Each structure stands twice: as structure tokens, then as C-alpha cells.
PDB file of C-alpha atoms in Angstrom:
ATOM      1  CA  MET J  38       0.634   0.057  -0.417  1.00  0.00           C
ATOM      2  CA  ASN J  39       2.451   2.360  -1.070  1.00  0.00           C
ATOM      3  CA  ALA J  40      -0.191   5.076  -2.654  1.00  0.00           C
ATOM      4  CA  SER J  41      -1.186   8.141  -1.236  1.00  0.00           C
ATOM      5  CA  LEU J  42      -4.852   7.959   0.350  1.00  0.00           C
ATOM      6  CA  GLU J  43      -4.871  11.142  -1.749  1.00  0.00           C
ATOM      7  CA  ASP J  44      -4.170   8.172  -4.781  1.00  0.00           C
ATOM      8  CA  TYR J  45      -6.110   5.557  -3.663  1.00  0.00           C
ATOM      9  CA  ARG J  46      -9.048   7.989  -3.091  1.00  0.00           C
ATOM     10  CA  ARG J  47      -9.366   8.488  -6.764  1.00  0.00           C
ATOM     11  CA  PHE J  48      -7.979   5.146  -8.015  1.00  0.00           C
ATOM     12  CA  TYR J  49     -11.834   4.298  -5.937  1.00  0.00           C
ATOM     13  CA  ALA J  50     -13.555   7.117  -8.017  1.00  0.00           C
ATOM     14  CA  GLU J  51     -12.068   6.738 -11.082  1.00  0.00           C
ATOM     15  CA  GLU J  52     -12.837   2.280 -10.549  1.00  0.00           C
ATOM     16  CA  ILE J  53     -16.892   4.057  -9.168  1.00  0.00           C
ATOM     17  CA  ALA J  54     -17.197   6.049 -12.011  1.00  0.00           C
ATOM     18  CA  ALA J  55     -16.469   2.468 -14.312  1.00  0.00           C
ATOM     19  CA  VAL J  56     -18.353  -0.064 -12.918  1.00  0.00           C
ATOM     20  CA  ALA J  57     -21.717   2.944 -12.383  1.00  0.00           C
ATOM     21  CA  ALA J  58     -20.860   4.218 -15.627  1.00  0.00           C
ATOM     22  CA  VAL J  59     -20.974   7.310 -13.754  1.00  0.00           C
ATOM     23  CA  ARG J  60     -21.604  10.351 -16.745  1.00  0.00           C
ATOM     24  CA  SER J  61     -20.954  13.272 -14.188  1.00  0.00           C
ATOM     25  CA  PRO J  62     -17.182  14.387 -13.690  1.00  0.00           C
ATOM     26  CA  ALA J  63     -18.896  16.749 -10.274  1.00  0.00           C
ATOM     27  CA  LEU J  64     -20.026  13.542  -9.058  1.00  0.00           C
ATOM     28  CA  VAL J  65     -16.456  11.654  -9.864  1.00  0.00           C
ATOM     29  CA  ARG J  66     -14.762  14.731  -8.134  1.00  0.00           C
ATOM     30  CA  ALA J  67     -16.955  13.836  -4.812  1.00  0.00           C
ATOM     31  CA  PHE J  68     -16.080  10.248  -4.302  1.00  0.00           C
ATOM     32  CA  ALA J  69     -12.533  11.079  -5.190  1.00  0.00           C
ATOM     33  CA  SER J  70     -12.965  13.823  -2.349  1.00  0.00           C
ATOM     34  CA  VAL J  71     -14.865  13.135   0.446  1.00  0.00           C
ATOM     35  CA  PRO J  72     -13.079  11.381   3.414  1.00  0.00           C
ATOM     36  CA  ARG J  73     -15.410   8.067   3.674  1.00  0.00           C
ATOM     37  CA  GLU J  74     -13.775   7.086   6.407  1.00  0.00           C
ATOM     38  CA  ASP J  75     -14.680  10.127   8.383  1.00  0.00           C
ATOM     39  CA  PHE J  76     -18.202   8.817   9.071  1.00  0.00           C
ATOM     40  CA  LEU J  77     -17.514   5.863   9.599  1.00  0.00           C
ATOM     41  CA  GLY J  78     -15.393   5.781  12.660  1.00  0.00           C
ATOM     42  CA  PRO J  79     -12.206   4.121  13.562  1.00  0.00           C
ATOM     43  CA  GLY J  80     -11.193   0.988  11.911  1.00  0.00           C
ATOM     44  CA  PRO J  81     -10.495  -1.654  11.484  1.00  0.00           C
ATOM     45  CA  TRP J  82     -13.668  -1.630   9.651  1.00  0.00           C
ATOM     46  CA  LYS J  83     -16.793  -4.717   8.770  1.00  0.00           C
ATOM     47  CA  LEU J  84     -16.427  -5.572   5.411  1.00  0.00           C
ATOM     48  CA  PHE J  85     -20.297  -6.991   4.795  1.00  0.00           C
ATOM     49  CA  GLY J  86     -20.601  -9.646   1.472  1.00  0.00           C
ATOM     50  CA  LEU J  87     -21.637 -13.071   0.776  1.00  0.00           C
ATOM     51  CA  ASP J  88     -20.625 -16.369   1.936  1.00  0.00           C
ATOM     52  CA  SER J  89     -19.857 -19.352  -0.146  1.00  0.00           C
ATOM     53  CA  GLY J  90     -23.028 -20.993   1.010  1.00  0.00           C
ATOM     54  CA  MET J  91     -24.757 -16.955  -0.625  1.00  0.00           C
ATOM     55  CA  GLY J  92     -25.559 -15.832   3.019  1.00  0.00           C
ATOM     56  CA  ALA J  93     -24.847 -12.622   4.182  1.00  0.00           C
ATOM     57  CA  SER J  94     -21.590 -12.600   6.594  1.00  0.00           C
ATOM     58  CA  TYR J  95     -18.667  -9.895   7.847  1.00  0.00           C
ATOM     59  CA  ARG J  96     -15.099  -9.552   7.589  1.00  0.00           C
ATOM     60  CA  LEU J  97     -12.969  -7.554   9.086  1.00  0.00           C
ATOM     61  CA  THR J  98     -10.196  -5.470   7.422  1.00  0.00           C
ATOM     62  CA  GLU J  99      -6.732  -6.506   8.179  1.00  0.00           C
ATOM     63  CA  ASP J 100      -5.535  -3.178  10.157  1.00  0.00           C
ATOM     64  CA  ALA J 101      -7.082   0.556  10.598  1.00  0.00           C
ATOM     65  CA  ASP J 102      -5.616   2.566   7.376  1.00  0.00           C
ATOM     66  CA  PRO J 103      -8.477   3.756   6.186  1.00  0.00           C
ATOM     67  CA  ARG J 104      -7.023   3.203   2.536  1.00  0.00           C
ATOM     68  CA  ARG J 105      -9.137  -0.459   3.421  1.00  0.00           C
ATOM     69  CA  LEU J 106     -12.227   1.536   2.512  1.00  0.00           C
ATOM     70  CA  TYR J 107     -11.265   3.009  -0.532  1.00  0.00           C
ATOM     71  CA  HIS J 108     -12.617  -0.203  -2.570  1.00  0.00           C
ATOM     72  CA  ASN J 109     -16.069  -1.138  -3.858  1.00  0.00           C
ATOM     73  CA  VAL J 110     -16.784  -2.567  -0.597  1.00  0.00           C
ATOM     74  CA  VAL J 111     -20.354  -2.174   1.859  1.00  0.00           C
ATOM     75  CA  VAL J 112     -19.076  -1.123   5.532  1.00  0.00           C
ATOM     76  CA  SER J 113     -20.843  -1.803   8.779  1.00  0.00           C
ATOM     77  CA  ILE J 114     -22.056   0.742  10.438  1.00  0.00           C
ATOM     78  CA  ASP J 115     -24.374  -1.891  13.045  1.00  0.00           C
ATOM     79  CA  GLN J 116     -23.882  -5.077  12.742  1.00  0.00           C
ATOM     80  CA  ALA J 117     -26.149  -5.942  14.988  1.00  0.00           C
ATOM     81  CA  ARG J 118     -28.642  -4.361  12.947  1.00  0.00           C
ATOM     82  CA  HIS J 119     -27.543  -5.217  10.225  1.00  0.00           C
ATOM     83  CA  LEU J 120     -26.902  -1.262   9.214  1.00  0.00           C
ATOM     84  CA  ASN J 121     -24.677  -1.006   6.901  1.00  0.00           C
ATOM     85  CA  ASN J 122     -22.873   2.307   4.651  1.00  0.00           C
ATOM     86  CA  GLY J 123     -24.396   1.233   1.224  1.00  0.00           C
ATOM     87  CA  GLN J 124     -22.068   0.252  -1.778  1.00  0.00           C
ATOM     88  CA  PRO J 125     -20.541   2.962  -3.917  1.00  0.00           C
ATOM     89  CA  SER J 126     -21.036   1.726  -7.054  1.00  0.00           C
ATOM     90  CA  ALA J 127     -24.724   1.364  -5.925  1.00  0.00           C
ATOM     91  CA  LEU J 128     -25.466   5.267  -4.815  1.00  0.00           C
ATOM     92  CA  ALA J 129     -23.342   6.165  -7.720  1.00  0.00           C
ATOM     93  CA  SER J 130     -25.662   5.109 -10.197  1.00  0.00           C
ATOM     94  CA  TRP J 131     -28.818   6.283  -8.541  1.00  0.00           C
ATOM     95  CA  ILE J 132     -26.982   9.764  -7.826  1.00  0.00           C
ATOM     96  CA  ASN J 133     -25.979   9.879 -11.112  1.00  0.00           C
ATOM     97  CA  ALA J 134     -29.020   9.423 -12.602  1.00  0.00           C
ATOM     98  CA  LEU J 135     -30.393  12.228 -10.396  1.00  0.00           C
ATOM     99  CA  GLU J 136     -28.654  13.801 -12.288  1.00  0.00           C
ATOM    100  CA  ILE J 137     -27.586  16.751  -9.492  1.00  0.00           C
ATOM    101  CA  ALA J 138     -26.174  19.815 -10.701  1.00  0.00           C
ATOM    102  CA  GLN J 139     -24.366  23.165  -8.506  1.00  0.00           C
ATOM    103  CA  GLY J 140     -26.852  25.169  -6.943  1.00  0.00           C
ATOM    104  CA  ASP J 141     -29.602  22.386  -7.264  1.00  0.00           C
ATOM    105  CA  ARG J 142     -31.884  22.263  -3.691  1.00  0.00           C
ATOM    106  CA  VAL J 143     -31.890  18.625  -2.389  1.00  0.00           C
ATOM    107  CA  PHE J 144     -33.885  16.825   0.000  1.00  0.00           C
ATOM    108  CA  HIS J 145     -31.990  12.657   1.146  1.00  0.00           C
ATOM    109  CA  LEU J 146     -34.388  11.007   3.310  1.00  0.00           C
ATOM    110  CA  GLY J 147     -32.660   8.119   5.110  1.00  0.00           C
ATOM    111  CA  ALA J 148     -29.261  10.040   5.308  1.00  0.00           C
ATOM    112  CA  GLY J 149     -27.304   7.393   7.419  1.00  0.00           C
ATOM    113  CA  VAL J 150     -24.063   8.560   8.940  1.00  0.00           C
ATOM    114  CA  GLY J 151     -24.089  11.149   5.968  1.00  0.00           C
ATOM    115  CA  TYR J 152     -21.523  10.148   3.720  1.00  0.00           C
ATOM    116  CA  TYR J 153     -23.767   9.847   0.324  1.00  0.00           C
ATOM    117  CA  THR J 154     -25.690  13.046   1.689  1.00  0.00           C
ATOM    118  CA  ALA J 155     -21.751  14.814   1.972  1.00  0.00           C
ATOM    119  CA  ILE J 156     -21.414  13.474  -1.989  1.00  0.00           C
ATOM    120  CA  MET J 157     -24.301  15.674  -2.725  1.00  0.00           C
ATOM    121  CA  ALA J 158     -23.460  18.476  -0.982  1.00  0.00           C
ATOM    122  CA  GLU J 159     -20.339  18.681  -2.768  1.00  0.00           C
ATOM    123  CA  ILE J 160     -22.103  18.412  -6.085  1.00  0.00           C
ATOM    124  CA  VAL J 161     -24.221  20.983  -5.513  1.00  0.00           C
ATOM    125  CA  GLY J 162     -21.656  23.502  -4.599  1.00  0.00           C
ATOM    126  CA  PRO J 163     -21.930  26.519  -1.961  1.00  0.00           C
ATOM    127  CA  ARG J 164     -24.620  28.280  -4.160  1.00  0.00           C
ATOM    128  CA  GLY J 165     -26.952  24.701  -3.059  1.00  0.00           C
ATOM    129  CA  SER J 166     -28.225  22.310  -0.703  1.00  0.00           C
ATOM    130  CA  VAL J 167     -28.972  19.610   0.641  1.00  0.00           C
ATOM    131  CA  THR J 168     -31.293  18.338   3.721  1.00  0.00           C
ATOM    132  CA  GLY J 169     -30.833  14.692   5.399  1.00  0.00           C
ATOM    133  CA  ALA J 170     -33.475  13.273   7.252  1.00  0.00           C
ATOM    134  CA  GLU J 171     -32.860  10.436   9.502  1.00  0.00           C
ATOM    135  CA  VAL J 172     -35.643   8.706  11.554  1.00  0.00           C
ATOM    136  CA  ASP J 173     -33.091   7.094  13.811  1.00  0.00           C
ATOM    137  CA  ALA J 174     -31.726   9.970  16.124  1.00  0.00           C
ATOM    138  CA  GLY J 175     -28.335   7.521  16.722  1.00  0.00           C
ATOM    139  CA  LEU J 176     -27.470   7.896  12.973  1.00  0.00           C
ATOM    140  CA  ALA J 177     -28.942  10.905  12.711  1.00  0.00           C
ATOM    141  CA  ALA J 178     -26.278  12.847  16.248  1.00  0.00           C
ATOM    142  CA  ARG J 179     -23.841  11.009  13.952  1.00  0.00           C
ATOM    143  CA  ALA J 180     -24.330  12.251  10.374  1.00  0.00           C
ATOM    144  CA  ARG J 181     -24.869  16.089  12.160  1.00  0.00           C
ATOM    145  CA  GLN J 182     -21.580  15.721  13.534  1.00  0.00           C
ATOM    146  CA  ASN J 183     -20.270  14.236  10.025  1.00  0.00           C
ATOM    147  CA  LEU J 184     -21.058  16.717   7.935  1.00  0.00           C
ATOM    148  CA  ALA J 185     -20.290  19.805  10.020  1.00  0.00           C
ATOM    149  CA  LYS J 186     -17.638  21.072   7.772  1.00  0.00           C
ATOM    150  CA  TRP J 187     -20.041  21.138   5.065  1.00  0.00           C
ATOM    151  CA  LYS J 188     -22.107  24.989   5.255  1.00  0.00           C
ATOM    152  CA  ASN J 189     -24.532  23.625   2.899  1.00  0.00           C
ATOM    153  CA  VAL J 190     -26.089  21.030   4.557  1.00  0.00           C
ATOM    154  CA  GLU J 191     -28.959  20.249   7.330  1.00  0.00           C
ATOM    155  CA  VAL J 192     -29.940  17.229   9.444  1.00  0.00           C
ATOM    156  CA  ILE J 193     -33.013  17.138  10.516  1.00  0.00           C
ATOM    157  CA  SER J 194     -33.376  13.872  13.115  1.00  0.00           C
ATOM    158  CA  GLY J 195     -37.234  11.883  12.833  1.00  0.00           C
ATOM    159  CA  ASP J 196     -39.189  10.938  10.563  1.00  0.00           C
ATOM    160  CA  GLY J 197     -38.564  11.956   6.739  1.00  0.00           C
ATOM    161  CA  THR J 198     -42.108  11.605   5.382  1.00  0.00           C
ATOM    162  CA  GLN J 199     -42.895  14.279   7.654  1.00  0.00           C
ATOM    163  CA  HIS J 200     -40.580  16.715   7.008  1.00  0.00           C
ATOM    164  CA  ASP J 201     -42.017  19.691   4.110  1.00  0.00           C
ATOM    165  CA  PRO J 202     -38.862  19.943   2.127  1.00  0.00           C
ATOM    166  CA  GLY J 203     -40.099  22.425   0.341  1.00  0.00           C
ATOM    167  CA  PRO J 204     -39.538  23.401  -3.787  1.00  0.00           C
ATOM    168  CA  ALA J 205     -36.463  21.114  -4.381  1.00  0.00           C
ATOM    169  CA  ASP J 206     -34.981  19.747  -7.164  1.00  0.00           C
ATOM    170  CA  VAL J 207     -33.880  16.527  -6.291  1.00  0.00           C
ATOM    171  CA  ILE J 208     -36.020  13.979  -3.485  1.00  0.00           C
ATOM    172  CA  PHE J 209     -33.276  11.448  -3.011  1.00  0.00           C
ATOM    173  CA  ILE J 210     -35.701   8.283  -0.835  1.00  0.00           C
ATOM    174  CA  ASN J 211     -32.959   5.713  -0.187  1.00  0.00           C
ATOM    175  CA  ALA J 212     -35.558   3.184   1.796  1.00  0.00           C
ATOM    176  CA  GLY J 213     -38.245   1.350   0.080  1.00  0.00           C
ATOM    177  CA  VAL J 214     -42.126   2.357   0.330  1.00  0.00           C
ATOM    178  CA  THR J 215     -44.725   1.093  -2.438  1.00  0.00           C
ATOM    179  CA  HIS J 216     -46.037   4.718  -3.178  1.00  0.00           C
ATOM    180  CA  PRO J 217     -44.225   7.920  -3.220  1.00  0.00           C
ATOM    181  CA  LEU J 218     -45.806  10.855  -0.694  1.00  0.00           C
ATOM    182  CA  PRO J 219     -47.731  12.831  -3.123  1.00  0.00           C
ATOM    183  CA  LEU J 220     -46.086  16.053  -1.324  1.00  0.00           C
ATOM    184  CA  TRP J 221     -42.907  14.984  -3.145  1.00  0.00           C
ATOM    185  CA  LEU J 222     -44.510  14.920  -6.148  1.00  0.00           C
ATOM    186  CA  ASP J 223     -45.572  18.591  -5.282  1.00  0.00           C
ATOM    187  CA  ARG J 224     -42.506  20.012  -4.144  1.00  0.00           C
ATOM    188  CA  LEU J 225     -40.289  19.223  -7.300  1.00  0.00           C
ATOM    189  CA  ARG J 226     -39.692  22.086  -9.442  1.00  0.00           C
ATOM    190  CA  PRO J 227     -40.307  21.905 -12.921  1.00  0.00           C
ATOM    191  CA  GLY J 228     -37.569  19.672 -14.178  1.00  0.00           C
ATOM    192  CA  GLY J 229     -37.416  18.650 -10.706  1.00  0.00           C
ATOM    193  CA  ARG J 230     -36.413  14.654  -9.589  1.00  0.00           C
ATOM    194  CA  LEU J 231     -37.478  11.729  -7.916  1.00  0.00           C
ATOM    195  CA  LEU J 232     -35.915   8.570  -7.121  1.00  0.00           C
ATOM    196  CA  TYR J 233     -37.147   6.221  -5.081  1.00  0.00           C
ATOM    197  CA  PRO J 234     -37.289   2.129  -4.572  1.00  0.00           C
ATOM    198  CA  VAL J 235     -40.683   1.205  -5.178  1.00  0.00           C
ATOM    199  CA  THR J 236     -40.177  -2.233  -3.038  1.00  0.00           C
ATOM    200  CA  PHE J 237     -42.406  -5.621  -2.214  1.00  0.00           C
ATOM    201  CA  GLU J 238     -41.667  -7.120   1.417  1.00  0.00           C
ATOM    202  CA  GLY J 239     -41.592 -10.792   1.393  1.00  0.00           C
ATOM    203  CA  PRO J 240     -39.924 -13.294   4.024  1.00  0.00           C
ATOM    204  CA  GLY J 241     -36.335 -14.491   3.953  1.00  0.00           C
ATOM    205  CA  PHE J 242     -34.839 -10.563   4.002  1.00  0.00           C
ATOM    206  CA  PRO J 243     -35.815  -7.949   6.686  1.00  0.00           C
ATOM    207  CA  GLY J 244     -37.130  -5.167   4.082  1.00  0.00           C
ATOM    208  CA  GLY J 245     -38.284  -5.389   0.775  1.00  0.00           C
ATOM    209  CA  LYS J 246     -37.271  -6.208  -3.161  1.00  0.00           C
ATOM    210  CA  GLY J 247     -38.109  -4.233  -5.732  1.00  0.00           C
ATOM    211  CA  CYS J 248     -36.728  -1.339  -7.974  1.00  0.00           C
ATOM    212  CA  MET J 249     -34.929   2.156  -8.237  1.00  0.00           C
ATOM    213  CA  LEU J 250     -37.960   4.580  -9.891  1.00  0.00           C
ATOM    214  CA  LEU J 251     -36.785   8.132 -11.411  1.00  0.00           C
ATOM    215  CA  VAL J 252     -39.626  10.539 -12.307  1.00  0.00           C
ATOM    216  CA  LYS J 253     -39.322  13.272 -13.818  1.00  0.00           C
ATOM    217  CA  ARG J 254     -41.648  16.425 -14.123  1.00  0.00           C
ATOM    218  CA  GLU J 255     -42.896  18.088 -16.567  1.00  0.00           C
ATOM    219  CA  ALA J 256     -44.614  20.397 -16.229  1.00  0.00           C
ATOM    220  CA  GLU J 257     -47.828  19.136 -14.614  1.00  0.00           C
ATOM    221  CA  VAL J 258     -46.914  15.595 -16.055  1.00  0.00           C
ATOM    222  CA  TYR J 259     -44.335  13.028 -14.821  1.00  0.00           C
ATOM    223  CA  SER J 260     -42.195  10.814 -16.597  1.00  0.00           C
ATOM    224  CA  ALA J 261     -40.742   7.432 -14.762  1.00  0.00           C
ATOM    225  CA  ARG J 262     -38.514   4.696 -15.067  1.00  0.00           C
ATOM    226  CA  CYS J 263     -36.599   2.134 -13.582  1.00  0.00           C
ATOM    227  CA  VAL J 264     -32.976   2.362 -13.146  1.00  0.00           C
ATOM    228  CA  ASN J 265     -31.848  -0.897 -11.450  1.00  0.00           C
ATOM    229  CA  VAL J 266     -33.319  -3.295  -8.917  1.00  0.00           C
ATOM    230  CA  VAL J 267     -32.990  -2.381  -5.523  1.00  0.00           C
ATOM    231  CA  MET J 268     -32.938  -4.665  -1.593  1.00  0.00           C
ATOM    232  CA  ILE J 269     -33.487  -2.387   0.629  1.00  0.00           C
ATOM    233  CA  TYR J 270     -35.010  -1.805   3.874  1.00  0.00           C
ATOM    234  CA  SER J 271     -38.517  -0.128   4.216  1.00  0.00           C
ATOM    235  CA  CYS J 272     -39.415   3.257   5.175  1.00  0.00           C
ATOM    236  CA  SER J 273     -41.848   1.566   7.844  1.00  0.00           C
ATOM    237  CA  SER J 274     -44.672   4.918   7.206  1.00  0.00           C
ATOM    238  CA  LEU J 275     -45.080   4.319   3.437  1.00  0.00           C
ATOM    239  CA  ARG J 276     -46.298   0.951   2.890  1.00  0.00           C
ATOM    240  CA  ASP J 277     -49.544  -0.439   2.074  1.00  0.00           C
ATOM    241  CA  ALA J 278     -50.941  -3.552   2.308  1.00  0.00           C
ATOM    242  CA  GLU J 279     -52.662  -4.118  -0.942  1.00  0.00           C
ATOM    243  CA  LEU J 280     -49.718  -1.614  -2.803  1.00  0.00           C
ATOM    244  CA  ASN J 281     -47.277  -4.497  -1.314  1.00  0.00           C
ATOM    245  CA  THR J 282     -49.097  -7.414  -2.367  1.00  0.00           C
ATOM    246  CA  ALA J 283     -50.054  -5.969  -6.047  1.00  0.00           C
ATOM    247  CA  LEU J 284     -45.824  -5.500  -6.071  1.00  0.00           C
ATOM    248  CA  THR J 285     -44.858  -8.911  -5.267  1.00  0.00           C
ATOM    249  CA  LYS J 286     -46.904  -9.720  -8.251  1.00  0.00           C
ATOM    250  CA  LEU J 287     -45.488  -7.321 -10.397  1.00  0.00           C
ATOM    251  CA  VAL J 288     -42.038  -7.435  -9.323  1.00  0.00           C
ATOM    252  CA  GLY J 289     -41.733 -11.103  -9.343  1.00  0.00           C
ATOM    253  CA  SER J 290     -43.271 -10.974 -13.245  1.00  0.00           C
ATOM    254  CA  GLY J 291     -40.877  -8.171 -14.488  1.00  0.00           C
ATOM    255  CA  LYS J 292     -43.283  -5.921 -15.282  1.00  0.00           C
ATOM    256  CA  ILE J 293     -42.004  -3.031 -13.105  1.00  0.00           C
ATOM    257  CA  LEU J 294     -39.400  -2.663 -15.983  1.00  0.00           C
ATOM    258  CA  GLY J 295     -42.142  -1.384 -18.336  1.00  0.00           C
ATOM    259  CA  VAL J 296     -42.782   1.600 -16.003  1.00  0.00           C
ATOM    260  CA  ARG J 297     -42.451   5.134 -18.299  1.00  0.00           C
ATOM    261  CA  SER J 298     -44.874   7.432 -16.593  1.00  0.00           C
ATOM    262  CA  LEU J 299     -46.623   8.202 -13.310  1.00  0.00           C
ATOM    263  CA  ARG J 300     -50.030   9.536 -13.889  1.00  0.00           C
ATOM    264  CA  ARG J 301     -51.172  12.015 -10.792  1.00  0.00           C
ATOM    265  CA  GLU J 302     -54.767  13.152 -13.017  1.00  0.00           C
ATOM    266  CA  PRO J 303     -58.659  10.474 -12.207  1.00  0.00           C
ATOM    267  CA  HIS J 304     -58.620   7.499 -14.130  1.00  0.00           C
ATOM    268  CA  GLN J 305     -60.194   4.454 -14.017  1.00  0.00           C
ATOM    269  CA  ALA J 306     -57.450   1.226 -13.544  1.00  0.00           C
ATOM    270  CA  ASP J 307     -57.069  -0.108 -17.584  1.00  0.00           C
ATOM    271  CA  GLU J 308     -54.255  -2.417 -19.261  1.00  0.00           C
ATOM    272  CA  SER J 309     -51.978   0.308 -19.432  1.00  0.00           C
ATOM    273  CA  CYS J 310     -51.829   0.610 -15.230  1.00  0.00           C
ATOM    274  CA  LEU J 311     -48.966  -1.249 -13.286  1.00  0.00           C
ATOM    275  CA  LEU J 312     -49.853  -0.101 -10.136  1.00  0.00           C
ATOM    276  CA  HIS J 313     -52.970   1.493  -9.846  1.00  0.00           C
ATOM    277  CA  GLY J 314     -52.675   4.179  -5.792  1.00  0.00           C
ATOM    278  CA  PRO J 315     -54.925   6.182  -4.135  1.00  0.00           C
ATOM    279  CA  ASP J 316     -52.514   8.922  -5.010  1.00  0.00           C
ATOM    280  CA  SER J 317     -51.490   7.937  -8.343  1.00  0.00           C
ATOM    281  CA  CYS J 318     -50.396   5.280 -10.960  1.00  0.00           C
ATOM    282  CA  LEU J 319     -47.602   4.021 -11.884  1.00  0.00           C
ATOM    283  CA  SER J 320     -48.533   3.417 -15.969  1.00  0.00           C
ATOM    284  CA  THR J 321     -46.682   1.803 -19.089  1.00  0.00           C
ATOM    285  CA  LYS J 322     -48.523   5.398 -20.770  1.00  0.00           C
ATOM    286  CA  GLU J 323     -45.955   8.088 -21.955  1.00  0.00           C
ATOM    287  CA  ILE J 324     -45.659  11.613 -21.281  1.00  0.00           C
ATOM    288  CA  ALA J 325     -46.424  11.803 -24.437  1.00  0.00           C
ATOM    289  CA  SER J 326     -50.040   9.466 -24.663  1.00  0.00           C
ATOM    290  CA  GLN J 327     -50.734  11.487 -21.445  1.00  0.00           C
ATOM    291  CA  ARG J 328     -50.638  15.127 -23.025  1.00  0.00           C
ATOM    292  CA  ALA J 329     -52.261  13.692 -26.045  1.00  0.00           C
ATOM    293  CA  THR J 330     -54.981  12.352 -24.526  1.00  0.00           C
ATOM    294  CA  ALA J 331     -55.513  14.713 -21.371  1.00  0.00           C
TER     295      ALA J 331
END
């Protein structure tokens, strides 16, 4: 390990960019500059992975050298609760899809210890802002301390679904839900982007499975597409039993990949409706089709 810590951060950022097909130079620079070790406490660290029997396991890093963290690895935050600092390439692909720019106003639900909140804060710069919400009071306190030097960041402790983010360019939900909060859609500025994991819960995993859904607001209509599949812990306050049942079938069949829009106007369920909820509907209709039939 003769290379410097700064070299490792740069190599790490370049590798993450290659694995996640990152298009944003600002995102690559953020991964190269934000010190991951400052968010994860002193080492050695426990790295999460799969054992030969395809079960979850943790292994301890050889030492407390922070260069151990600059790989595409999941790092334990609290092993007893199976809480981890997520895989960098996965988070990079999601943040990349949000097309965050300088000056953007970002709301991040599920901030954890704040590492990826800091990544986004680096991208938006001093003219932008990031509000991170974390339901776990202990993690929120850690995030607030970790993010103290980013003056464009505010950390909210509590249920983020109860927080009004105000007008936002980007809303990033990092916990599985069966449906988006209508307020999130209302608060998106024209051209704003919402990314959330639409998931179903079932036995065998302490969370949900589904897809990361990217929603873009264009005037009063919303395009939508599945960015990639996901396994993630759930947001307990945004789960509907009927939608969970429907999502189990929708995700299992792969039809969720056909989503093209999120419809909010009242309409009768038809063959284009993939997930017809009380406040919104995931649909196979393209935005242009909605405009033509409005």
C-alpha cells in the first residue's frame, strides 16, 4: 500500500465511475474528495458480503488503515441491526441518474451517517443545499457531526415523511416504499427529479425488493423509469398492504421494468396501469400519450 491516501481516493472514484457508468465529472470528483473514513468511525472495519453458501457475512479489515475503505465495498455501521454504509457503485448509479447540478436544492431521506449526503453536497456546491433526514436518532446525531463542515447541509432527526422539504430540484428516498408521498411530487420544481425504491416486503429479507424508480416532472406530468433493481430496508410509514401484494406480482413478473410514467390525474384502471394506487399510478403510457389524451 505504497500509494497515498489521496491516490487511493482517486483510484476509488475512477473505479466507481467505471462500474456505475457515471457520466457526471462532478460526482467523480466528489467520490475522490469526501473522506469516507470520517463517516465510519475508527477501524478496523467490518465489510459486508456473501459467504460461499450465499448467506450474509462480515469480515474484519486487516488493520485500521483508511485505504481499506476505498474499494467498492459495503461497510457495517451496526452489525447487530444489519445497518451498513451502502455499496458505492449502487449509490453512485442512483445519484448519477438524478443529474444533480451546482445550485440544486436536494432532499435526502435516509441519510444514515451522512457519507452520501456529503457526496451530493459537494456536487451542489455553496450555491445549493442538501437536507438530510434520518429516522434513527443516533445515526442522525452522527450525521450531523460528520457533516458539520458542509455549511450547505442541514440534518433533520425524525421521520422524513413528516418533513416538508419545500421546493426541490432533487428528492432522493433511500428507503423502500410502496408508493411516493404526494407532497414529494408537489414539491418538485419543473424539471425536478424524484428517485425512490418501490419495493415489496416478503419473508427471507429484513426489508424489501423492487426497483429504483426515477420520476421527472415536466409541467404537470411525470415521466418514470426503473433505474435498476434493489434490495433495501423499508420506510415503515409509507407501506400499503394492498400495494405490497400487487408489487409482489409486478416485480416478480418483471413488468415493473415497463413503467414509463407516473399518473396523478383521476382515471379508471386500464391495461396500461401497472400499479394503480389512490394518489398515483405507475403506468406504461409515455408522457406524450398522456398529453395527447388529457
